[in-house]
PDB file of C-alpha atoms in Angstrom:
ATOM      1  CA  MET A  22      46.985 -96.115   2.455  1.00 52.00           C
ATOM      2  CA  HIS A  23      48.885 -93.850  -0.545  1.00 53.00           C
ATOM      3  CA  ALA A  24      46.528 -95.063  -3.176  1.00 51.00           C
ATOM      4  CA  ARG A  25      43.993 -93.924  -0.001  1.00 52.00           C
ATOM      5  CA  TRP A  26      45.038 -89.776  -0.240  1.00 48.00           C
ATOM      6  CA  LEU A  27      45.209 -89.938  -3.381  1.00 49.00           C
ATOM      7  CA  ALA A  28      41.844 -91.115  -4.518  1.00 46.00           C
ATOM      8  CA  ILE A  29      40.550 -88.601  -2.584  1.00 49.00           C
ATOM      9  CA  PRO A  30      41.445 -85.554  -4.920  1.00 48.00           C
ATOM     10  CA  PHE A  31      39.749 -87.659  -7.692  1.00 47.00           C
ATOM     11  CA  LEU A  32      36.808 -87.891  -5.707  1.00 44.00           C
ATOM     12  CA  ALA A  33      36.236 -84.455  -5.023  1.00 44.00           C
ATOM     13  CA  LEU A  34      36.827 -83.466  -8.758  1.00 43.00           C
ATOM     14  CA  ALA A  35      33.482 -86.205  -9.946  1.00 43.00           C
ATOM     15  CA  THR A  36      31.945 -84.480  -6.766  1.00 40.00           C
ATOM     16  CA  LEU A  37      32.631 -80.696  -8.153  1.00 41.00           C
ATOM     17  CA  ALA A  38      31.687 -82.127 -12.010  1.00 42.00           C
ATOM     18  CA  SER A  39      28.091 -83.555 -10.525  1.00 38.00           C
ATOM     19  CA  SER A  40      27.683 -80.195  -9.396  1.00 38.00           C
ATOM     20  CA  TRP A  41      29.181 -78.312 -12.288  1.00 43.00           C
ATOM     21  CA  ALA A  42      26.493 -80.492 -14.202  1.00 47.00           C
ATOM     22  CA  ALA A  43      23.515 -79.915 -11.749  1.00 53.00           C
ATOM     23  CA  ASP A  44      24.234 -75.866 -11.932  1.00 84.00           C
ATOM     24  CA  CYS A  45      23.922 -76.530 -16.168  1.00 94.00           C
ATOM     25  CA  PRO A  46      20.203 -74.680 -17.348  1.00 97.00           C
ATOM     26  CA  ALA A  47      18.333 -78.293 -19.529  1.00 96.00           C
ATOM     27  CA  VAL A  48      18.476 -76.308 -22.823  1.00 97.00           C
ATOM     28  CA  LEU A  49      22.379 -76.163 -22.735  1.00 97.00           C
ATOM     29  CA  GLN A  50      22.977 -80.064 -21.321  1.00 96.00           C
ATOM     30  CA  GLY A  51      25.510 -81.568 -24.673  1.00 95.00           C
ATOM     31  CA  SER A  52      27.776 -79.869 -27.562  1.00 97.00           C
ATOM     32  CA  LEU A  53      27.768 -78.936 -30.806  1.00 98.00           C
ATOM     33  CA  PRO A  54      30.583 -79.265 -34.176  1.00 97.00           C
ATOM     34  CA  GLU A  55      30.770 -75.557 -34.552  1.00 97.00           C
ATOM     35  CA  LEU A  56      30.678 -75.397 -38.782  1.00 97.00           C
ATOM     36  CA  SER A  57      34.134 -74.082 -39.308  1.00 91.00           C
ATOM     37  CA  GLY A  58      36.538 -76.776 -38.196  1.00 85.00           C
ATOM     38  CA  LYS A  59      36.693 -79.463 -35.263  1.00 89.00           C
ATOM     39  CA  GLN A  60      35.920 -78.336 -31.719  1.00 95.00           C
ATOM     40  CA  GLN A  61      32.922 -78.848 -30.023  1.00 97.00           C
ATOM     41  CA  ILE A  62      30.883 -76.209 -28.632  1.00 97.00           C
ATOM     42  CA  ASP A  63      30.080 -77.170 -25.072  1.00 97.00           C
ATOM     43  CA  LEU A  64      26.824 -75.273 -24.876  1.00 98.00           C
ATOM     44  CA  CYS A  65      27.652 -74.968 -20.514  1.00 97.00           C
ATOM     45  CA  GLU A  66      30.692 -73.950 -21.273  1.00 97.00           C
ATOM     46  CA  ARG A  67      30.208 -71.407 -23.332  1.00 97.00           C
ATOM     47  CA  PHE A  68      27.068 -69.804 -22.168  1.00 98.00           C
ATOM     48  CA  ALA A  69      25.288 -70.733 -18.809  1.00 96.00           C
ATOM     49  CA  GLY A  70      24.986 -67.857 -16.925  1.00 96.00           C
ATOM     50  CA  LYS A  71      24.377 -66.217 -20.097  1.00 97.00           C
ATOM     51  CA  PRO A  72      21.900 -64.368 -21.613  1.00 98.00           C
ATOM     52  CA  LEU A  73      21.697 -66.127 -25.429  1.00 98.00           C
ATOM     53  CA  VAL A  74      19.691 -66.177 -29.184  1.00 98.00           C
ATOM     54  CA  VAL A  75      19.465 -69.735 -31.259  1.00 98.00           C
ATOM     55  CA  VAL A  76      19.075 -69.040 -33.650  1.00 98.00           C
ATOM     56  CA  ASN A  77      17.984 -72.643 -36.566  1.00 98.00           C
ATOM     57  CA  THR A  78      19.619 -71.317 -39.933  1.00 98.00           C
ATOM     58  CA  ALA A  79      19.292 -72.086 -43.472  1.00 97.00           C
ATOM     59  CA  SER A  80      21.635 -71.043 -46.404  1.00 96.00           C
ATOM     60  CA  TYR A  81      19.269 -71.082 -48.998  1.00 96.00           C
ATOM     61  CA  CYS A  82      16.563 -68.963 -47.320  1.00 97.00           C
ATOM     62  CA  GLY A  83      14.711 -66.457 -48.632  1.00 96.00           C
ATOM     63  CA  PHE A  84      15.150 -65.015 -44.803  1.00 97.00           C
ATOM     64  CA  ALA A  85      19.302 -66.031 -45.288  1.00 97.00           C
ATOM     65  CA  PRO A  86      19.249 -62.115 -45.593  1.00 97.00           C
ATOM     66  CA  GLN A  87      18.314 -61.390 -41.770  1.00 98.00           C
ATOM     67  CA  PHE A  88      22.486 -63.067 -40.779  1.00 98.00           C
ATOM     68  CA  GLU A  89      23.530 -59.418 -41.567  1.00 97.00           C
ATOM     69  CA  GLY A  90      20.612 -58.576 -39.108  1.00 98.00           C
ATOM     70  CA  LEU A  91      21.751 -60.955 -36.743  1.00 98.00           C
ATOM     71  CA  GLU A  92      25.491 -59.915 -36.199  1.00 98.00           C
ATOM     72  CA  ALA A  93      24.178 -56.391 -36.236  1.00 97.00           C
ATOM     73  CA  LEU A  94      22.439 -57.012 -33.353  1.00 97.00           C
ATOM     74  CA  TYR A  95      25.068 -59.681 -31.581  1.00 98.00           C
ATOM     75  CA  LYS A  96      27.538 -56.723 -31.990  1.00 98.00           C
ATOM     76  CA  GLU A  97      24.896 -53.744 -30.606  1.00 97.00           C
ATOM     77  CA  TYR A  98      24.804 -56.272 -27.871  1.00 98.00           C
ATOM     78  CA  GLN A  99      27.646 -58.334 -27.223  1.00 97.00           C
ATOM     79  CA  GLY A 100      29.443 -55.521 -24.919  1.00 97.00           C
ATOM     80  CA  GLN A 101      26.565 -56.555 -22.440  1.00 97.00           C
ATOM     81  CA  GLY A 102      26.529 -60.215 -22.186  1.00 97.00           C
ATOM     82  CA  LEU A 103      25.173 -61.631 -24.805  1.00 98.00           C
ATOM     83  CA  GLN A 104      25.683 -64.355 -27.218  1.00 98.00           C
ATOM     84  CA  MET A 105      24.415 -65.799 -29.832  1.00 98.00           C
ATOM     85  CA  LEU A 106      24.292 -69.279 -31.389  1.00 98.00           C
ATOM     86  CA  GLY A 107      22.913 -70.793 -35.813  1.00 98.00           C
ATOM     87  CA  VAL A 108      22.129 -74.102 -35.524  1.00 98.00           C
ATOM     88  CA  PRO A 109      22.098 -74.539 -39.322  1.00 98.00           C
ATOM     89  CA  SER A 110      19.328 -76.830 -40.094  1.00 98.00           C
ATOM     90  CA  ASN A 111      17.836 -78.818 -43.598  1.00 97.00           C
ATOM     91  CA  ASP A 112      15.560 -79.818 -42.193  1.00 97.00           C
ATOM     92  CA  PHE A 113      13.380 -77.234 -44.377  1.00 97.00           C
ATOM     93  CA  LYS A 114      15.571 -78.443 -46.949  1.00 97.00           C
ATOM     94  CA  GLN A 115      17.001 -75.041 -47.710  1.00 97.00           C
ATOM     95  CA  GLU A 116      20.357 -76.553 -45.599  1.00 96.00           C
ATOM     96  CA  ASP A 117      23.633 -77.198 -47.760  1.00 93.00           C
ATOM     97  CA  ALA A 118      25.316 -80.918 -46.335  1.00 93.00           C
ATOM     98  CA  ASP A 119      29.165 -79.734 -47.611  1.00 94.00           C
ATOM     99  CA  SER A 120      29.597 -77.409 -44.344  1.00 94.00           C
ATOM    100  CA  GLU A 121      32.115 -75.345 -45.957  1.00 95.00           C
ATOM    101  CA  LYS A 122      29.533 -74.297 -48.361  1.00 95.00           C
ATOM    102  CA  THR A 123      26.877 -73.546 -45.291  1.00 96.00           C
ATOM    103  CA  ALA A 124      30.273 -72.103 -43.329  1.00 95.00           C
ATOM    104  CA  LYS A 125      31.071 -69.752 -46.785  1.00 95.00           C
ATOM    105  CA  VAL A 126      27.681 -68.510 -46.961  1.00 95.00           C
ATOM    106  CA  CYS A 127      27.675 -67.235 -43.390  1.00 94.00           C
ATOM    107  CA  PHE A 128      31.003 -66.474 -42.634  1.00 96.00           C
ATOM    108  CA  ALA A 129      32.110 -64.978 -45.806  1.00 95.00           C
ATOM    109  CA  ASN A 130      28.996 -63.321 -47.667  1.00 95.00           C
ATOM    110  CA  TYR A 131      27.055 -62.635 -44.346  1.00 96.00           C
ATOM    111  CA  GLY A 132      30.124 -60.837 -41.717  1.00 96.00           C
ATOM    112  CA  VAL A 133      28.803 -63.630 -39.205  1.00 97.00           C
ATOM    113  CA  THR A 134      30.976 -63.881 -35.936  1.00 97.00           C
ATOM    114  CA  PHE A 135      28.316 -64.513 -33.488  1.00 98.00           C
ATOM    115  CA  ALA A 136      29.241 -69.033 -32.774  1.00 97.00           C
ATOM    116  CA  MET A 137      27.416 -71.424 -35.968  1.00 98.00           C
ATOM    117  CA  THR A 138      27.258 -75.571 -34.829  1.00 98.00           C
ATOM    118  CA  LYS A 139      27.288 -78.372 -38.466  1.00 97.00           C
ATOM    119  CA  ALA A 140      23.912 -78.008 -39.778  1.00 97.00           C
ATOM    120  CA  GLN A 141      21.993 -80.210 -37.210  1.00 98.00           C
ATOM    121  CA  HIS A 142      18.499 -81.647 -36.147  1.00 98.00           C
ATOM    122  CA  VAL A 143      16.055 -79.200 -34.999  1.00 98.00           C
ATOM    123  CA  ARG A 144      12.269 -80.652 -35.170  1.00 96.00           C
ATOM    124  CA  GLY A 145      10.409 -83.471 -33.916  1.00 94.00           C
ATOM    125  CA  ASN A 146      12.292 -87.215 -32.765  1.00 95.00           C
ATOM    126  CA  ASP A 147      15.418 -86.352 -34.330  1.00 96.00           C
ATOM    127  CA  ALA A 148      16.150 -82.958 -32.770  1.00 97.00           C
ATOM    128  CA  VAL A 149      19.067 -81.963 -31.014  1.00 98.00           C
ATOM    129  CA  PRO A 150      19.272 -81.507 -26.988  1.00 97.00           C
ATOM    130  CA  LEU A 151      19.175 -78.133 -27.476  1.00 98.00           C
ATOM    131  CA  PHE A 152      16.344 -77.344 -29.884  1.00 98.00           C
ATOM    132  CA  SER A 153      14.112 -80.444 -28.228  1.00 97.00           C
ATOM    133  CA  GLU A 154      14.624 -78.771 -25.404  1.00 98.00           C
ATOM    134  CA  LEU A 155      13.416 -75.540 -26.588  1.00 98.00           C
ATOM    135  CA  ALA A 156      10.365 -76.887 -27.894  1.00 98.00           C
ATOM    136  CA  ARG A 157       9.705 -78.902 -24.283  1.00 97.00           C
ATOM    137  CA  GLN A 158      10.371 -74.634 -22.739  1.00 98.00           C
ATOM    138  CA  SER A 159       7.742 -72.524 -26.116  1.00 97.00           C
ATOM    139  CA  SER A 160       6.948 -74.528 -29.420  1.00 96.00           C
ATOM    140  CA  ALA A 161       9.475 -76.038 -32.340  1.00 97.00           C
ATOM    141  CA  PRO A 162      10.924 -73.832 -35.125  1.00 98.00           C
ATOM    142  CA  LYS A 163       8.175 -73.344 -37.557  1.00 96.00           C
ATOM    143  CA  TRP A 164      10.638 -72.359 -40.333  1.00 97.00           C
ATOM    144  CA  ASN A 165      13.799 -71.176 -40.377  1.00 98.00           C
ATOM    145  CA  PHE A 166      15.671 -68.503 -38.531  1.00 98.00           C
ATOM    146  CA  TYR A 167      13.296 -68.745 -36.009  1.00 98.00           C
ATOM    147  CA  LYS A 168      13.797 -67.303 -33.095  1.00 98.00           C
ATOM    148  CA  TYR A 169      14.624 -68.096 -29.554  1.00 98.00           C
ATOM    149  CA  VAL A 170      15.376 -65.950 -26.428  1.00 98.00           C
ATOM    150  CA  VAL A 171      16.959 -67.494 -22.995  1.00 98.00           C
ATOM    151  CA  ASP A 172      17.533 -65.421 -20.415  1.00 98.00           C
ATOM    152  CA  ARG A 173      20.580 -66.424 -18.022  1.00 97.00           C
ATOM    153  CA  ARG A 174      18.804 -68.875 -16.165  1.00 97.00           C
ATOM    154  CA  GLY A 175      18.517 -70.714 -19.570  1.00 97.00           C
ATOM    155  CA  LYS A 176      14.490 -70.262 -19.544  1.00 98.00           C
ATOM    156  CA  VAL A 177      13.436 -69.239 -22.967  1.00 98.00           C
ATOM    157  CA  ILE A 178      11.258 -65.916 -22.446  1.00 97.00           C
ATOM    158  CA  ALA A 179      10.304 -65.585 -25.739  1.00 98.00           C
ATOM    159  CA  ASN A 180      10.481 -67.127 -30.261  1.00 98.00           C
ATOM    160  CA  PHE A 181       9.998 -65.443 -32.916  1.00 98.00           C
ATOM    161  CA  SER A 182       9.139 -67.043 -36.647  1.00 97.00           C
ATOM    162  CA  SER A 183      11.242 -66.065 -39.101  1.00 97.00           C
ATOM    163  CA  LEU A 184       9.330 -62.951 -40.265  1.00 98.00           C
ATOM    164  CA  THR A 185      10.744 -61.121 -37.531  1.00 98.00           C
ATOM    165  CA  LYS A 186      12.731 -59.472 -38.948  1.00 97.00           C
ATOM    166  CA  PRO A 187      16.101 -58.864 -35.835  1.00 97.00           C
ATOM    167  CA  ASP A 188      15.751 -55.506 -35.441  1.00 97.00           C
ATOM    168  CA  ASP A 189      12.264 -55.715 -34.399  1.00 98.00           C
ATOM    169  CA  PRO A 190      11.138 -53.788 -31.338  1.00 98.00           C
ATOM    170  CA  GLU A 191       9.633 -57.027 -29.487  1.00 98.00           C
ATOM    171  CA  PHE A 192      12.937 -59.108 -30.414  1.00 98.00           C
ATOM    172  CA  LYS A 193      14.864 -55.908 -29.123  1.00 98.00           C
ATOM    173  CA  ALA A 194      12.862 -56.110 -26.414  1.00 98.00           C
ATOM    174  CA  ALA A 195      13.109 -59.569 -25.136  1.00 98.00           C
ATOM    175  CA  ILE A 196      16.801 -59.042 -25.825  1.00 98.00           C
ATOM    176  CA  GLU A 197      17.094 -56.845 -22.872  1.00 98.00           C
ATOM    177  CA  LYS A 198      15.090 -58.601 -20.853  1.00 98.00           C
ATOM    178  CA  ALA A 199      17.252 -61.591 -20.974  1.00 98.00           C
ATOM    179  CA  ILE A 200      20.299 -59.652 -20.917  1.00 98.00           C
ATOM    180  CA  ALA A 201      19.075 -57.788 -17.064  1.00 97.00           C
ATOM    181  CA  SER A 202      17.847 -61.274 -16.402  1.00 96.00           C
ATOM    182  CA  GLN A 203      20.315 -62.668 -13.083  1.00 92.00           C
ATOM    183  CA  PRO A 204      22.103 -65.680 -13.492  1.00 88.00           C
TER     184      PRO A 204
END
């Protein structure tokens, strides 16, 4: 009889866990390894219900100076709930295989404080689930520093090419729309 009573909390927890998974939008399913350290970034836990900008990055890309503008944008809107996730990728052959070198470029050279992952595939059949879903909702990145603006419900409301600078008025308007969205 005691075993049955002990099972009830576990069943309740299992039901709650599956409910959490169901409430997590497709774009935020899974986790990615953080750039510096050994922890995983649980995408749903970290970003669900929050406006989000996702950018695929590369340390040796000519667009790498955009890190400065992205960081400024993050600081400008962070107080309004904006989250930002940088995902380095060597899909365009411009990222170092050494995560420590990538971290130096992002954190030391450009002063990035927003979340960054270790290098991931962002295009094609090998793309991580985050980028597969971003591509399904909009399009796959065409180059490094392709930017996605995701609303609080996990829907891509806009995507921007590498040529779009972080201070671009349309990019900022999409971010403000994501901030204003309802969870």
